[in-house]
Coordinates of C-alpha atoms and ligand atoms in Angstrom, one line a residue:
X392 CA -18.3 23.6 9.0
X393 CA -16.4 26.3 7.3
X394 CA -12.6 25.6 7.1
X395 CA -11.8 29.3 7.9
X396 CA -13.1 28.7 11.4
X397 CA -10.0 26.7 12.3
X398 CA -7.3 28.9 11.0
X399 CA -4.5 28.9 13.6
X400 CA -3.6 32.4 12.7
X401 CA -1.4 33.6 15.5
X402 CA 1.5 31.1 16.0
X403 CA 4.5 31.1 13.8
X404 CA 5.7 27.5 13.4
X405 CA 9.1 26.0 12.6
X406 CA 10.3 22.5 11.7
X407 CA 12.9 20.6 9.8
X408 CA 11.3 19.8 6.5
X409 CA 13.9 17.4 5.1
X410 CA 14.4 13.9 6.7
X411 CA 16.3 13.9 9.9
X412 CA 19.6 12.2 9.8
X413 CA 22.7 13.5 8.1
X414 CA 22.1 14.8 4.6
X415 CA 24.3 17.3 2.8
X416 CA 21.8 20.0 3.6
X417 CA 18.8 20.4 5.9
X418 CA 15.9 22.7 5.1
X419 CA 14.2 24.4 8.1
X420 CA 10.8 25.8 7.3
X421 CA 9.2 28.7 9.2
X422 CA 5.6 29.8 8.5
X423 CA 3.3 32.4 10.1
X424 CA 2.8 36.1 10.5
X425 CA 6.0 36.6 12.5
X426 CA 8.2 34.6 10.2
X427 CA 10.2 37.6 9.0
X428 CA 10.5 39.2 12.5
X429 CA 11.7 35.9 14.0
X430 CA 14.2 35.2 11.2
X431 CA 15.6 38.7 11.1
X432 CA 16.8 38.3 14.7
X433 CA 19.1 35.4 13.8
X434 CA 20.0 35.9 10.2
X435 CA 22.9 38.2 9.5
X436 CA 23.9 39.7 6.2
X437 CA 20.7 41.3 5.1
X438 CA 17.4 42.3 6.6
X439 CA 15.1 39.6 5.2
X440 CA 11.9 41.6 5.7
X441 CA 13.2 44.2 3.3
X442 CA 13.8 41.8 0.5
X443 CA 11.4 40.9 -2.3
X444 CA 9.3 37.7 -2.2
X445 CA 10.6 34.7 -4.1
X446 CA 14.3 35.6 -3.7
X447 CA 17.1 33.7 -2.1
X448 CA 19.8 35.2 0.2
X449 CA 23.1 34.0 1.5
X450 CA 24.0 34.9 5.1
X451 CA 24.9 33.5 8.5
X452 CA 22.8 32.4 11.4
X453 CA 24.2 33.6 14.7
X454 CA 23.4 32.9 18.3
X455 CA 22.8 35.5 21.0
X456 CA 26.5 35.7 21.7
X457 CA 27.2 36.5 18.1
X458 CA 28.8 33.1 17.3
X459 CA 28.2 31.8 13.8
X460 CA 26.1 28.6 13.9
X461 CA 26.2 28.1 10.1
X462 CA 26.3 29.7 6.7
X463 CA 22.9 29.4 5.1
X464 CA 20.7 30.3 2.2
X465 CA 17.2 31.7 3.0
X466 CA 14.4 31.4 0.5
X467 CA 11.6 34.0 1.0
X468 CA 7.9 33.5 0.2
X469 CA 5.7 36.4 1.2
X470 CA 2.0 35.8 2.0
X471 CA -0.1 34.8 0.2
X472 CA 2.3 33.5 -2.4
X473 CA 3.5 30.5 -0.4
X474 CA 2.6 26.9 0.3
X475 CA 0.7 27.8 3.5
X476 CA -0.4 31.2 2.1
X477 CA 1.4 32.7 5.1
X478 CA 4.8 34.3 5.2
X479 CA 7.3 31.5 4.8
X480 CA 11.1 31.3 4.9
X481 CA 13.0 28.2 4.1
X482 CA 16.5 28.1 5.6
X483 CA 18.9 25.7 4.0
X484 CA 21.7 24.9 6.3
X485 CA 24.4 22.2 6.5
X486 CA 22.8 18.8 7.3
X487 CA 24.4 18.3 10.7
X488 CA 22.0 17.3 13.5
X489 CA 23.7 19.7 15.8
X490 CA 23.4 22.7 13.5
X491 CA 19.7 21.9 12.7
X492 CA 18.9 21.6 16.4
X493 CA 20.7 24.9 17.2
X494 CA 19.0 26.8 14.4
X495 CA 15.5 25.5 15.4
X496 CA 16.2 26.3 19.1
X497 CA 17.2 29.8 18.2
X498 CA 14.1 30.4 16.1
X499 CA 12.0 29.1 19.0
X500 CA 13.8 31.4 21.3
X501 CA 12.7 34.3 19.1
X502 CA 9.0 33.5 19.2
X503 CA 8.3 30.6 16.8
X504 CA 7.1 27.2 18.1
X505 CA 7.8 23.7 16.9
X506 CA 5.2 22.7 14.3
X507 CA 3.0 19.7 14.9
X508 CA 2.8 16.8 12.5
X509 CA 1.3 17.9 9.2
X510 CA 0.8 21.4 10.4
X511 CA 2.2 23.2 7.3
X512 CA -0.1 21.2 5.1
X513 CA -3.0 21.7 7.5
X514 CA -2.4 25.5 7.2
X515 CA -2.3 25.2 3.5
X516 CA -5.7 23.5 3.6
X517 CA -7.2 25.9 6.2
X518 CA -6.1 28.9 4.2
X519 CA -7.7 27.6 1.0
X520 CA -4.5 26.6 -0.8
X521 CA -6.0 23.2 -1.5
X522 CA -8.9 21.0 -0.4
X523 CA -8.6 18.1 2.0
X524 CA -8.3 15.4 -0.7
X525 CA -5.4 17.3 -2.2
X526 CA -3.7 17.7 1.2
X527 CA -4.0 14.0 1.7
X528 CA -2.6 13.4 -1.7
X529 CA 0.6 15.2 -0.6
X530 CA 1.2 12.6 2.0
X531 CA 0.7 9.9 -0.6
X532 CA 3.0 11.6 -3.1
X533 CA 5.7 11.8 -0.5
X534 CA 5.2 8.1 0.3
X535 CA 4.8 7.0 -3.3
X536 CA 7.4 4.4 -4.3
X537 CA 6.2 3.2 -7.7
X538 CA 5.3 4.8 -10.9
X539 CA 1.6 4.0 -10.6
X540 CA 1.3 5.2 -7.0
X541 CA 3.1 8.4 -8.0
X542 CA 0.8 8.9 -11.0
X543 CA -2.4 8.5 -8.9
X544 CA -1.2 10.7 -6.1
X545 CA 0.0 13.4 -8.5
X546 CA -3.3 13.4 -10.2
X547 CA -5.2 13.7 -6.9
X548 CA -2.9 16.5 -5.7
X549 CA -3.5 18.4 -8.9
X550 CA -7.2 18.2 -8.2
X551 CA -8.6 15.8 -10.7
X552 CA -10.3 13.8 -8.0
X553 CA -11.6 16.9 -6.2
X554 CA -13.0 18.3 -9.4
X555 CA -15.0 15.1 -9.9
X556 CA -16.3 15.1 -6.4
X557 CA -17.2 18.8 -6.6
X558 CA -19.0 18.2 -9.9
X559 CA -21.0 15.3 -8.4
X560 CA -21.9 17.5 -5.4
X561 CA -23.2 20.2 -7.7
X562 CA -25.4 17.7 -9.5
X563 CA -26.8 16.5 -6.2
X564 CA -27.3 20.1 -5.0
X565 CA -29.2 21.0 -8.2
X566 CA -31.5 18.1 -7.6
X567 CA -32.0 19.0 -3.9
X568 CA -32.7 22.6 -4.9
X569 CA -35.4 21.5 -7.3
X570 CA -37.0 19.4 -4.7
X571 CA -37.0 22.2 -2.2
X572 CA -38.6 24.5 -4.6
X573 CA -41.3 21.9 -5.0
X574 CA -41.7 21.8 -1.3
X575 CA -42.2 25.5 -1.1
X576 CA -45.0 25.3 -3.5
X577 CA -46.4 22.1 -2.2
X578 CA -49.8 23.5 -1.4
X579 CA -50.2 24.4 -5.0
X580 CA -49.6 20.8 -6.0
X581 CA -46.8 21.6 -8.4
X582 CA -44.3 18.9 -9.3
X583 CA -41.3 20.9 -10.4
X584 CA -38.8 18.0 -10.4
X585 CA -40.2 15.7 -12.9
X586 CA -40.0 12.3 -11.4
X587 CA -38.7 10.5 -14.5
X588 CA -36.0 13.0 -14.9
X589 CA -35.1 12.7 -11.2
X590 CA -34.9 8.9 -11.6
X591 CA -32.6 9.3 -14.5
X592 CA -30.4 11.7 -12.6
X593 CA -30.4 9.4 -9.6
X594 CA -29.3 6.4 -11.7
X595 CA -26.6 8.5 -13.3
X596 CA -25.3 9.6 -9.9
X597 CA -25.4 6.1 -8.5
X598 CA -23.3 4.8 -11.3
X599 CA -20.8 7.6 -11.0
X600 CA -20.4 7.1 -7.2
X601 CA -20.3 3.3 -7.5
X602 CA -17.6 3.5 -10.2
X603 CA -15.5 5.6 -7.9
X604 CA -16.0 3.4 -4.9
X605 CA -15.1 0.3 -7.0
X606 CA -11.9 1.9 -8.1
X607 CA -10.7 1.6 -4.5
X608 CA -9.7 -2.0 -4.9
X609 CA -7.3 -0.9 -7.5
X610 CA -6.3 2.3 -5.8
X611 CA -5.5 0.5 -2.7
X612 CA -3.5 -2.1 -4.6
X613 CA -1.5 0.6 -6.4
X614 CA -0.8 2.3 -3.1
X615 CA -0.1 -0.8 -1.0
X616 CA 0.9 -3.3 -3.7
X617 CA -1.2 -5.9 -5.5
X618 CA -1.4 -9.0 -3.3
X619 CA -0.6 -12.1 -5.3
X620 CA -0.8 -15.5 -3.6
X621 CA 1.2 -18.3 -5.1
X622 CA -0.6 -21.5 -4.4
X623 CA -0.1 -25.2 -5.4
X624 CA 1.0 -28.5 -4.1
X625 CA 4.3 -28.9 -2.3
X626 CA 7.3 -29.2 -4.7
X627 CA 5.4 -27.5 -7.6
X628 CA 8.2 -25.0 -7.6
X629 CA 6.6 -22.0 -5.8
X630 CA 9.7 -20.9 -3.9
X631 CA 11.8 -21.3 -7.0
X632 CA 9.4 -19.1 -8.9
X633 CA 9.4 -16.5 -6.2
X634 CA 13.2 -16.4 -6.3
X635 CA 13.2 -16.1 -10.1
X636 CA 10.8 -13.2 -10.0
X637 CA 12.8 -11.4 -7.4
X638 CA 16.0 -12.0 -9.2
X639 CA 14.6 -10.3 -12.3
X640 CA 13.9 -7.3 -10.2
X641 CA 17.0 -7.2 -8.0
X642 CA 16.9 -3.5 -7.5
X643 CA 13.6 -3.3 -5.7
X644 CA 13.5 -6.6 -3.7
X645 CA 12.4 -6.0 -0.2
X646 CA 11.3 -8.6 2.3
X647 CA 8.5 -7.4 4.4
X648 CA 9.5 -7.8 8.1
X649 CA 7.4 -9.7 10.5
X650 CA 6.3 -12.4 8.1
X651 CA 6.6 -16.0 9.2
X652 CA 8.4 -18.8 7.5
X653 CA 5.2 -20.3 6.3
X654 CA 4.1 -17.4 4.3
X655 CA 6.8 -15.1 3.0
X656 CA 6.0 -11.8 1.3
X657 CA 8.2 -10.1 -1.2
X658 CA 7.6 -7.2 -3.5
X659 CA 8.4 -6.8 -7.2
X660 CA 7.7 -3.7 -9.3
X661 CA 6.7 -4.6 -12.8
X662 CA 6.0 -1.7 -15.3
X663 CA 5.4 0.6 -12.4
X664 CA 2.9 -1.6 -10.6
X665 CA 4.0 -3.0 -7.2
X666 CA 3.1 -6.7 -6.7
X667 CA 3.3 -8.2 -3.3
X668 CA 3.9 -12.0 -3.6
X669 CA 2.8 -14.3 -0.9
X670 CA 4.3 -17.8 -1.0
X671 CA 1.9 -19.9 0.8
X672 CA 2.5 -23.2 2.5
X673 CA 1.9 -26.1 0.1
X674 CA -1.8 -27.0 -0.1
X675 CA -2.7 -30.6 0.7
X676 CA -4.6 -32.5 3.2
X677 CA -2.5 -33.1 6.3
X678 CA -2.8 -34.6 9.7
X679 CA 0.3 -32.7 10.9
X680 CA -0.9 -30.1 13.3
X681 CA 1.9 -27.5 12.6
X682 CA 1.5 -27.9 8.9
X683 CA -2.2 -27.5 9.1
X684 CA -1.8 -24.2 10.8
X685 CA 0.4 -23.1 7.9
X686 CA -2.3 -24.3 5.5
X687 CA -5.0 -22.4 7.4
X688 CA -2.9 -19.3 7.0
X689 CA -2.5 -20.0 3.3
X690 CA -6.2 -20.0 2.9
X691 CA -6.5 -16.8 4.8
X692 CA -3.8 -15.2 2.6
X693 CA -5.7 -16.4 -0.5
X694 CA -8.8 -14.6 0.6
X695 CA -6.8 -11.3 0.8
X696 CA -5.2 -11.7 -2.6
X697 CA -6.3 -10.0 -5.7
X698 CA -4.5 -12.5 -7.9
X699 CA -4.0 -16.2 -7.4
X700 CA -1.2 -17.9 -9.2
X701 CA -2.0 -21.6 -9.3
X702 CA 1.2 -23.5 -9.9
X703 CA 1.5 -27.1 -10.7
X704 CA 4.3 -29.5 -11.7
X705 CA 3.8 -30.2 -15.4
X706 CA 5.7 -33.5 -15.1
X707 CA 3.8 -34.9 -12.1
X708 CA 0.3 -33.5 -12.2
X709 CA -2.4 -34.9 -14.5
X710 CA -4.5 -32.6 -16.5
X711 CA -7.8 -33.6 -14.9
X712 CA -6.2 -33.0 -11.5
X713 CA -5.0 -29.4 -12.0
X714 CA -8.0 -28.5 -14.0
X715 CA -10.2 -29.6 -11.1
X716 CA -8.1 -27.6 -8.7
X717 CA -8.3 -24.5 -10.8
X718 CA -12.1 -24.9 -11.2
X719 CA -12.4 -25.2 -7.4
X720 CA -10.2 -22.1 -6.8
X721 CA -12.3 -20.1 -9.2
X722 CA -15.5 -21.3 -7.5
X723 CA -14.1 -20.5 -4.1
X724 CA -12.7 -17.1 -5.1
X725 CA -15.1 -15.6 -7.7
X726 CA -13.7 -12.1 -7.3
X727 CA -10.1 -13.1 -7.6
X728 CA -8.2 -13.4 -10.9
X729 CA -6.7 -16.9 -11.2
X730 CA -3.6 -17.4 -13.4
X731 CA -2.5 -21.0 -14.1
X732 CA 1.3 -21.7 -14.2
X733 CA 2.6 -25.0 -15.4
X734 CA 6.1 -25.4 -14.1
X735 CA 9.1 -27.5 -15.1
X736 CA 8.6 -27.2 -18.8
X737 CA 12.4 -27.6 -19.2
X738 CA 11.7 -31.3 -18.8
X739 CA 9.9 -31.3 -22.1
X740 CA 11.2 -30.8 -25.6
X741 CA 7.9 -29.2 -26.4
X742 CA 5.2 -28.3 -24.0
X743 CA 1.5 -27.4 -24.7
X744 CA -0.7 -26.1 -21.9
X745 CA -4.4 -26.9 -22.6
X746 CA -6.3 -24.2 -20.8
X747 CA -10.0 -24.4 -20.2
X748 CA -12.1 -21.6 -21.6
X749 CA -11.8 -18.3 -19.8
X750 CA -8.7 -19.3 -17.9
X751 CA -5.4 -17.6 -18.5
X752 CA -2.0 -19.1 -17.9
X753 CA 1.3 -20.2 -19.3
X754 CA 4.1 -22.8 -19.0
X755 CA 7.3 -21.8 -17.4
X756 CA 10.5 -23.1 -16.0
X757 CA 11.1 -21.4 -12.7
X758 CA 14.5 -23.1 -12.3
X759 CA 15.7 -22.4 -15.8
X760 CA 14.0 -18.9 -16.0
X761 CA 12.1 -19.8 -19.1
X762 CA 8.9 -17.8 -20.0
X763 CA 9.1 -15.7 -16.7
X764 CA 8.6 -12.6 -18.9
X765 CA 5.4 -14.1 -20.3
X766 CA 4.2 -14.7 -16.7
X767 CA 5.1 -11.1 -15.8
X768 CA 3.1 -9.9 -18.8
X769 CA 0.0 -11.9 -17.6
X770 CA 0.3 -10.4 -14.1
X771 CA 0.5 -6.8 -15.5
X772 CA -2.5 -7.5 -17.8
X773 CA -4.5 -8.9 -14.9
X774 CA -4.2 -5.6 -13.1
X775 CA -4.5 -3.3 -16.1
X776 CA -7.6 -5.1 -17.3
X777 CA -9.6 -3.0 -14.8
X778 CA -7.3 0.0 -14.5
X779 CA -5.5 2.9 -16.0
X780 CA -6.9 2.1 -19.4
X781 CA -8.9 5.3 -19.2
X782 CA -6.5 8.1 -18.3
X783 CA -9.4 10.3 -17.1
X784 CA -10.7 7.7 -14.7
X785 CA -10.5 8.8 -11.1
X786 CA -9.0 6.3 -8.8
X787 CA -9.8 6.3 -5.1
X788 CA -6.8 5.3 -3.0
X789 CA -7.8 6.6 0.4
X790 CA -9.9 4.5 2.9
X791 CA -11.5 7.6 4.3
X792 CA -12.7 8.6 0.8
X793 CA -13.9 5.1 0.1
X794 CA -15.9 5.1 3.3
X795 CA -17.5 8.5 2.5
X796 CA -18.4 7.2 -1.0
X797 CA -20.0 4.1 0.6
X798 CA -22.0 6.4 2.9
X799 CA -23.1 8.4 -0.1
X800 CA -24.3 5.2 -1.8
X801 CA -26.3 4.3 1.4
X802 CA -28.0 7.7 1.3
X803 CA -28.7 7.2 -2.4
X804 CA -30.3 3.9 -1.7
X805 CA -32.4 5.6 0.9
X806 CA -33.5 8.2 -1.7
X807 CA -34.5 5.5 -4.0
X808 CA -36.5 3.7 -1.4
X809 CA -38.3 6.9 -0.4
X810 CA -39.1 7.5 -4.0
X811 CA -40.3 4.0 -4.6
X812 CA -42.6 4.2 -1.6
X813 CA -44.0 7.4 -2.9
X814 CA -43.2 9.2 0.4
X815 CA -43.0 12.9 0.8
X816 CA -40.7 15.1 -1.2
X817 CA -39.5 16.4 2.1
X818 CA -37.9 13.1 2.9
X819 CA -36.3 12.7 -0.5
X820 CA -34.8 16.1 -0.2
X821 CA -33.4 15.2 3.2
X822 CA -31.8 12.0 2.0
X823 CA -30.2 13.9 -0.9
X824 CA -28.8 16.3 1.6
X825 CA -27.2 13.4 3.5
X826 CA -25.6 12.2 0.3
X827 CA -24.2 15.7 -0.4
X828 CA -22.9 15.8 3.2
X829 CA -20.9 12.7 2.7
X830 CA -19.4 13.8 -0.6
X831 CA -18.4 17.0 1.1
X832 CA -16.5 15.1 3.7
X833 CA -14.0 14.0 1.1
X834 CA -12.9 17.4 0.0
X835 CA -13.3 19.0 3.4
X836 CA -16.3 21.2 2.6
X837 CA -17.8 19.3 5.5
X838 CA -15.2 18.7 8.2
X839 CA -14.7 18.9 11.9
X840 CA -11.8 19.4 14.2
X841 CA -11.3 15.8 15.2
X842 CA -11.3 14.6 11.6
X843 CA -8.7 17.3 10.7
X844 CA -6.5 16.4 13.7
X845 CA -6.7 12.7 12.7
X846 CA -5.8 13.3 9.0
X847 CA -2.9 15.7 9.7
X848 CA -1.5 13.7 12.6
X849 CA -0.6 11.0 10.1
X850 CA 1.8 13.4 8.4
X851 CA 5.4 13.7 9.7
X852 CA 6.5 16.8 11.5
X853 CA 7.8 19.3 8.9
X854 CA 5.3 18.4 6.2
Ligands
GDP2154 P1 7.6 -25.5 -3.5 O1 7.4 -26.6 -2.5 O2 6.4 -25.4 -4.4 O3 8.0 -24.2 -3.0 O4 8.7 -26.1 -4.5 P2 10.3 -25.7 -4.6 O5 10.4 -24.3 -5.2 O6 10.9 -25.9 -3.3 O7 10.8 -26.7 -5.7 C1 10.6 -28.1 -5.5 C2 11.6 -28.9 -6.4 O8 11.3 -28.7 -7.7 C3 13.0 -28.4 -6.1 O9 13.9 -29.5 -6.2 C4 13.3 -27.5 -7.3 O10 14.6 -27.5 -7.7 C5 12.5 -28.2 -8.4 N1 12.1 -27.2 -9.4 C6 11.5 -26.0 -9.2 N2 11.3 -25.4 -10.4 C7 11.7 -26.3 -11.4 C8 11.7 -26.2 -12.8 O11 11.4 -25.2 -13.4 N3 12.2 -27.2 -13.5 C9 12.7 -28.4 -12.8 N4 13.2 -29.4 -13.5 N5 12.7 -28.4 -11.5 C10 12.2 -27.4 -10.7

């Protein structure tokens, strides 16, 4: 469906665009065709509608009795040179809840209505300021709390991701057009779309879409933190390590609420990447019922993790034992990066860790803070190994986009099957159209009201 069909056109909307609570200033945003008419009725000092776009003006806001509510600054943006492409005024007033309430009430009294969650951004999208993926990136940008999350959201907002999707969509469309041409001339038995060439193109598209879909594991990790489970026998020093890691990053320590004693989650940002550490209950065979519940949870946590830190006590544990444990972990979690950590090396004058081939790890002393930086480096490398190395790479961070890419891949598999079976060109063309449809869902070329409502309702009011 065409986005223009949903334009809300008539209403002029208003909302506080800065966080509620007491800040030094609060910014109230008004957008819509009556913005100037509404604001002129409460703003004193100048007639705003007579001023040029992209100018700021000092004045007072007064109520119907002529009482001054606040001294404010109004910034003017005339359509279409505004965020929503509509007439927009941003009123900066003092940050008191009372003042903000009063000003918004006054504006509503003069004909504006309170904006719904995400409605400003929704209008920006509907009026063609940006596509859907870019609008979603704005929410991510506002929420970004680490360098990597910020980088990815910024790139998406500036359209890198959308460009890639649009480019893919064009390639698909060309292919579909060729096939349809062939259909039109089918009686004449002409094969316009050379089958080898089509196969080559299909493979290319499949690789491109698969790469994007696969980047979601990383994108999700950047957005929500890379889950790292610390596992090992009781007394290996897991809690001590967690404390050491958190101490090195005092500024950004945050315990995640709602976690139970048997698996504590804490976050540390290392070189712009957020790691979410999960200290699991010590792994061992046990007859104790409560402890076994803890262990079952530990196993569940390990499944969710992207990195497993296997920690052992270098004094107590024999090499055969820990190597067997590591081999077992790798076999049980083939998609998870395992890092081996030998703890308590302070007990040795000199410590050598003999790592099996293909296993990374290091010796540390959690208690004495020895080699913690080496471990941090290994963690960063584990994430970077399949990320950000290529600055042009597009990273999918949004579940909705990931699902659309999966649907595209399903449609592609269908295309392949139809081709392999030598079925009619008509069917191939229809499968390709399905793939194009799913790609279009990402940028909003294909959208529907429910989807839009869903996406924008996740924004806060005022965004
Ligand atoms: P967890 O059961 O794996 O969480 O282990 P803890 O962190 O509770 O540590 C178990 C014991 O090992 C405690 O007495 C710690 O003080 C001790 N410990 C932890 N790390 C080190 C270390 O690097 N060197 C030494 N010598 N002892 C440590």
